[in-house]
Short mmCIF file of C-alpha atoms and ligand atoms in Angstrom, two decimals:
data_model
loop_
_atom_site.label_atom_id
_atom_site.label_comp_id
_atom_site.label_asym_id
_atom_site.label_seq_id
_atom_site.Cartn_x
_atom_site.Cartn_y
_atom_site.Cartn_z
CA UNK T 201 209.50 162.07 67.75
CA UNK T 202 211.79 159.95 69.90
CA UNK T 203 215.18 158.94 68.45
CA UNK T 204 215.49 155.26 67.59
CA UNK T 205 217.92 153.50 69.90
CA UNK T 206 218.80 149.90 69.07
CA UNK T 207 220.55 147.70 71.62
CA UNK T 208 222.28 144.54 70.40
CA UNK T 209 222.92 142.43 73.47
CA UNK T 210 224.75 139.22 74.22
CA UNK T 211 225.43 136.97 77.18
CA UNK T 212 227.55 139.62 78.95
CA UNK T 213 224.50 141.77 79.69
CA UNK T 214 223.19 138.97 81.92
CA UNK T 215 226.57 138.14 83.51
CA UNK T 216 225.94 140.39 86.52
CA UNK T 217 222.66 138.54 87.10
CA UNK T 218 224.71 135.38 87.60
CA UNK T 219 224.11 133.82 84.18
CA UNK T 220 227.33 132.43 82.69
CA UNK T 221 228.48 133.76 79.32
CA UNK T 222 229.55 131.27 76.64
CA UNK T 223 233.18 132.02 75.82
CA UNK T 224 234.64 133.60 78.98
CA UNK T 225 236.72 131.50 81.40
CA UNK T 226 234.19 129.31 83.21
CA UNK T 227 231.71 130.03 80.40
CA UNK T 228 229.03 127.59 79.31
CA UNK T 229 230.93 126.23 76.35
CA UNK T 230 234.04 125.52 78.42
CA UNK T 231 232.56 122.38 79.94
CA UNK T 232 230.65 121.31 76.83
CA UNK T 233 231.17 120.33 73.27
CA UNK T 234 228.95 122.92 71.57
CA UNK T 235 227.88 120.58 68.80
CA UNK T 236 226.78 117.96 71.33
CA UNK T 237 224.42 120.26 73.24
CA UNK T 238 223.46 122.94 70.71
CA UNK T 239 222.99 121.36 67.29
CA UNK T 240 220.32 119.24 65.56
CA UNK T 241 222.92 116.45 65.17
CA UNK T 242 223.63 116.55 68.91
CA UNK T 243 219.90 116.32 69.64
CA UNK T 244 219.49 113.34 67.31
CA UNK T 245 222.49 111.59 68.88
CA UNK T 246 221.71 112.20 72.52
CA UNK T 247 218.38 114.01 73.10
CA UNK T 248 218.47 113.41 76.86
CA UNK T 249 221.77 115.28 77.18
CA UNK T 250 220.47 118.25 75.17
CA UNK T 251 217.14 118.43 76.99
CA UNK T 252 218.94 118.21 80.33
CA UNK T 253 221.32 121.03 79.32
CA UNK T 254 218.42 123.38 78.54
CA UNK T 255 216.33 122.19 81.52
CA UNK T 256 219.20 123.34 83.76
CA UNK T 257 219.40 126.70 81.97
CA UNK T 258 215.60 127.16 82.26
CA UNK T 259 215.53 126.24 85.96
CA UNK T 260 218.35 128.68 86.64
CA UNK T 261 216.42 131.44 84.90
CA UNK T 262 213.79 131.40 87.63
CA UNK T 263 216.48 131.97 90.27
CA UNK T 264 218.02 135.07 88.71
CA UNK T 265 216.81 138.64 88.23
CA UNK T 266 217.53 141.47 85.81
CA UNK T 267 220.54 143.59 86.74
CA UNK T 268 221.28 147.31 86.43
CA UNK T 269 222.28 146.98 82.77
CA UNK T 270 218.87 145.51 81.88
CA UNK T 271 216.96 148.08 83.94
CA UNK T 272 218.94 151.03 82.53
CA UNK T 273 218.19 149.84 78.99
CA UNK T 274 214.49 149.51 79.87
CA UNK T 275 214.46 152.94 81.54
CA UNK T 276 215.80 154.57 78.39
CA UNK T 277 212.35 154.03 76.85
CA UNK T 278 211.31 157.22 78.70
CA UNK T 279 213.49 159.22 76.30
CA UNK T 280 214.17 157.00 73.30
CA UNK T 281 212.32 154.61 71.05
CA UNK T 282 214.27 151.55 72.20
CA UNK T 283 214.38 148.16 70.48
CA UNK T 284 216.47 145.39 71.99
CA UNK T 285 217.82 142.73 69.66
CA UNK T 286 219.22 140.03 71.87
CA UNK T 287 221.18 136.86 71.27
CA UNK T 288 220.19 135.77 74.75
CA UNK T 289 217.63 133.09 75.40
CA UNK T 290 216.81 134.42 78.87
CA UNK T 291 213.89 136.78 79.50
CA UNK T 292 215.74 139.30 81.64
CA UNK T 293 215.25 142.23 79.25
CA UNK T 294 211.48 141.67 79.36
CA UNK T 295 211.48 141.24 83.13
CA UNK T 296 213.40 144.52 83.46
CA UNK T 297 210.60 146.27 81.56
CA UNK T 298 211.85 146.46 77.97
CA UNK T 299 208.77 146.41 75.75
CA UNK T 300 210.33 145.72 72.34
CA UNK T 301 212.64 142.70 72.47
CA UNK T 302 213.57 140.56 69.48
CA UNK T 303 215.20 137.23 70.31
CA UNK T 304 217.58 136.04 67.61
CA UNK T 305 218.48 132.70 69.17
CA UNK T 306 215.15 131.67 70.69
CA UNK T 307 213.75 131.73 74.20
CA UNK T 308 214.13 129.37 77.15
CA UNK T 309 210.57 130.03 78.29
CA UNK T 310 209.17 128.69 75.03
CA UNK T 311 209.14 125.22 73.52
CA UNK T 312 208.33 123.95 70.09
CA UNK T 313 207.26 120.82 68.30
CA UNK T 314 210.13 118.73 66.88
CA UNK T 315 208.07 118.14 63.72
CA UNK T 316 206.66 121.61 63.12
CA UNK T 317 208.90 124.56 63.88
CA UNK T 318 206.04 127.08 63.91
CA UNK T 319 204.19 125.23 66.68
CA UNK T 320 205.73 127.32 69.47
CA UNK T 321 204.21 127.46 72.94
CA UNK T 322 205.01 129.13 76.26
CA UNK T 323 206.83 126.65 78.48
CA UNK T 324 208.20 126.96 82.00
CA UNK T 325 208.82 123.34 83.04
CA UNK T 326 211.37 120.70 82.12
CA UNK T 327 211.20 118.94 78.77
CA UNK T 328 212.03 115.24 78.80
CA UNK T 329 211.65 112.42 76.30
CA UNK T 330 207.90 111.89 76.11
CA UNK T 331 206.96 115.53 76.80
CA UNK T 332 204.59 116.10 73.91
CA UNK T 333 203.26 119.21 72.21
CA UNK T 334 199.66 119.59 73.48
CA UNK T 335 198.28 120.18 69.96
CA UNK T 336 200.51 118.21 67.55
CA UNK T 337 201.10 115.33 69.95
CA UNK T 338 204.78 115.15 68.92
CA UNK T 339 207.93 115.43 71.05
CA UNK T 340 208.72 118.94 72.31
CA UNK T 341 212.15 120.55 72.06
CA UNK T 342 213.52 123.83 73.44
CA UNK T 343 212.69 126.89 71.32
CA UNK T 344 216.37 127.57 70.74
CA UNK T 345 218.19 128.25 67.48
CA UNK T 346 220.93 125.64 67.38
CA UNK T 347 224.14 125.81 65.39
CA UNK T 348 223.42 124.93 61.77
CA UNK T 349 219.81 126.14 62.00
CA UNK T 350 218.39 129.24 60.32
CA UNK T 351 217.92 132.43 62.33
CA UNK T 352 214.39 133.44 61.28
CA UNK T 353 214.44 136.81 63.11
CA UNK T 354 217.56 138.06 61.33
CA UNK T 355 215.71 139.80 58.47
CA UNK T 356 213.57 141.75 60.90
CA UNK T 357 216.69 142.56 62.95
CA UNK T 358 218.48 143.96 59.87
CA UNK T 359 215.55 146.26 59.16
CA UNK T 360 215.54 147.50 62.75
CA UNK T 361 219.30 148.18 62.71
CA UNK T 362 219.00 150.08 59.41
CA UNK T 363 216.56 152.50 61.09
CA UNK T 364 218.74 153.11 64.17
CA UNK T 365 219.77 156.64 65.16
CA UNK T 366 222.14 155.10 67.70
CA UNK T 367 223.36 151.53 68.28
CA UNK T 368 224.54 150.13 71.59
CA UNK T 369 226.34 146.81 71.40
CA UNK T 370 226.63 145.25 74.85
CA UNK T 371 228.09 142.06 76.28
CA UNK T 372 228.76 140.14 73.10
CA UNK T 373 232.00 138.76 71.71
CA UNK T 374 230.61 139.36 68.18
CA UNK T 375 231.80 135.94 67.12
CA UNK T 376 228.57 134.27 66.09
CA UNK T 377 227.01 135.08 62.73
CA UNK T 378 224.63 136.25 61.41
CA UNK T 379 224.05 138.21 64.66
CA UNK T 380 227.57 139.69 64.68
CA UNK T 381 227.06 140.98 61.13
CA UNK T 382 224.14 143.19 62.19
CA UNK T 383 226.51 146.08 63.01
CA UNK T 384 227.24 146.34 59.28
CA UNK T 385 223.65 147.45 58.65
CA UNK T 386 223.77 150.76 60.53
CA UNK T 387 223.61 153.98 58.52
CA UNK T 388 227.09 155.46 57.93
CA UNK T 389 226.70 158.28 60.46
CA UNK T 390 224.96 156.30 63.21
CA UNK T 391 226.99 156.43 66.43
CA UNK T 392 227.86 153.09 68.01
CA UNK T 393 228.72 152.43 71.65
CA UNK T 394 230.30 149.06 72.39
CA UNK T 395 230.14 148.11 76.07
CA UNK T 396 232.24 145.11 77.08
CA UNK T 397 234.88 144.74 79.81
CA UNK T 398 236.98 142.70 77.39
CA UNK T 399 236.11 143.97 73.91
CA UNK T 400 237.94 141.47 71.74
CA UNK T 401 236.26 142.00 68.38
CA UNK T 402 235.83 145.72 67.77
CA UNK T 403 233.61 146.41 64.74
CA UNK T 404 235.59 147.79 61.79
CA UNK T 405 233.31 150.55 60.59
CA UNK T 406 233.67 154.20 59.63
CA UNK T 407 230.88 155.15 62.05
CA UNK T 408 231.61 157.16 65.18
CA UNK T 409 232.48 154.34 67.56
CA UNK T 410 233.13 154.54 71.27
CA UNK T 411 234.35 151.49 73.14
CA UNK T 412 233.35 151.47 76.82
CA UNK T 413 235.52 148.77 78.39
CA UNK T 414 233.34 148.31 81.47
CA UNK T 415 230.81 145.90 82.89
CA UNK T 416 227.30 146.29 81.53
CA UNK T 417 225.80 147.95 84.63
CA UNK T 418 228.38 150.76 84.80
CA UNK T 419 228.85 150.99 81.04
CA UNK T 420 225.12 151.47 80.43
CA UNK T 421 225.00 154.28 82.97
CA UNK T 422 227.95 156.00 81.23
CA UNK T 423 226.33 155.67 77.79
CA UNK T 424 222.96 156.84 79.09
CA UNK T 425 224.53 160.03 80.48
CA UNK T 426 226.40 160.67 77.22
CA UNK T 427 223.24 160.18 75.18
CA UNK T 428 221.13 162.43 77.37
CA UNK T 429 223.70 165.22 76.96
CA UNK T 430 223.48 165.09 73.15
P1 OAD W 528 230.05 135.27 74.50
O1 OAD W 528 230.22 134.39 75.68
O2 OAD W 528 230.69 134.86 73.23
O3 OAD W 528 230.56 136.75 74.83
C1 OAD W 528 230.19 137.38 76.03
C2 OAD W 528 230.82 138.74 76.07
O4 OAD W 528 230.36 139.36 77.26
C3 OAD W 528 232.35 138.74 76.10
O5 OAD W 528 232.86 139.62 75.12
C4 OAD W 528 232.67 139.22 77.52
O6 OAD W 528 233.85 140.02 77.58
C5 OAD W 528 231.43 140.06 77.84
N1 OAD W 528 231.14 140.22 79.27
C6 OAD W 528 231.49 139.44 80.32
N2 OAD W 528 231.03 139.95 81.47
C7 OAD W 528 230.36 141.09 81.16
C8 OAD W 528 229.64 142.08 81.92
N3 OAD W 528 229.53 142.00 83.24
N4 OAD W 528 229.09 143.11 81.24
C9 OAD W 528 229.20 143.20 79.90
N5 OAD W 528 229.86 142.31 79.14
C10 OAD W 528 230.43 141.26 79.75
O7 OAD W 528 228.46 135.47 74.32
P2 OAD W 528 227.66 135.99 73.03
O8 OAD W 528 228.46 136.97 72.26
O9 OAD W 528 226.32 136.41 73.53
O10 OAD W 528 224.32 131.13 70.65
O11 OAD W 528 227.52 134.67 72.22
C11 OAD W 528 226.78 134.66 71.03
C12 OAD W 528 226.11 133.34 70.85
O12 OAD W 528 227.08 132.29 70.97
C13 OAD W 528 225.09 132.99 71.91
O13 OAD W 528 223.82 133.56 71.66
C14 OAD W 528 225.03 131.50 71.84
C15 OAD W 528 226.51 131.21 71.75
O14 OAD W 528 226.89 130.05 71.15
C16 OAD W 528 223.64 129.96 70.61
O15 OAD W 528 223.60 129.18 71.54
C17 OAD W 528 222.92 129.74 69.32
#
């Protein structure tokens, strides 16, 4: 039976594809007040601004491609039973070939009804005021988990992490909860690799932990080699 490898990814895994992270210099939040563009209150106050913010992100998604970090993670399915838990709203893990991807914070290529959060549909175009859900007839919004909203996939993510034989944490500042708290759910002897060129928040756990202070593409190659040798 293949060993269970769980990858917890954040914005940094997509950085080499040209997608800005959130908290680095020049990151997405630098030019924005987070609560204005990524909260239900912000959406109520200025829906045009919020829709425009995510329309830009969605349009950019079609101009970028998966990078070596994404493809190495996908390629590890040959040897391991890999599940990716991502905080990212892009679809670059899927486009790289990963078959089991759980999105904690939603997906740019989906939209949902503003009145019924389970009415989720595939969506590739812009959303503007007046773009209605084809079935409910109500205003659409991006299928994104905003600050202050519940993270429905977190329970499933905890169960996946509990089963892990190895955890790779890649490209996340581990500052946003509940996602950052997932590392606490690994079994005590599960090895953890943390790949980040600027690893600010190193998990405080008794597990075997190796910090790989490199970009995702190189770091994933290093971790892959180490894991194949074990
Ligand atoms: P952050 O922007 O907080 O952190 C990105 C991390 O990626 C940092 O630790 C960087 O050092 C690292 N990084 C930068 N370039 C990298 C590279 N080439 N390879 C690997 N790592 C690199 O992004 P997240 O931790 O993903 O939520 O942020 C978590 C959540 O906060 C996001 O999902 C988003 C945001 O607010 C919502 O919008 C709900």
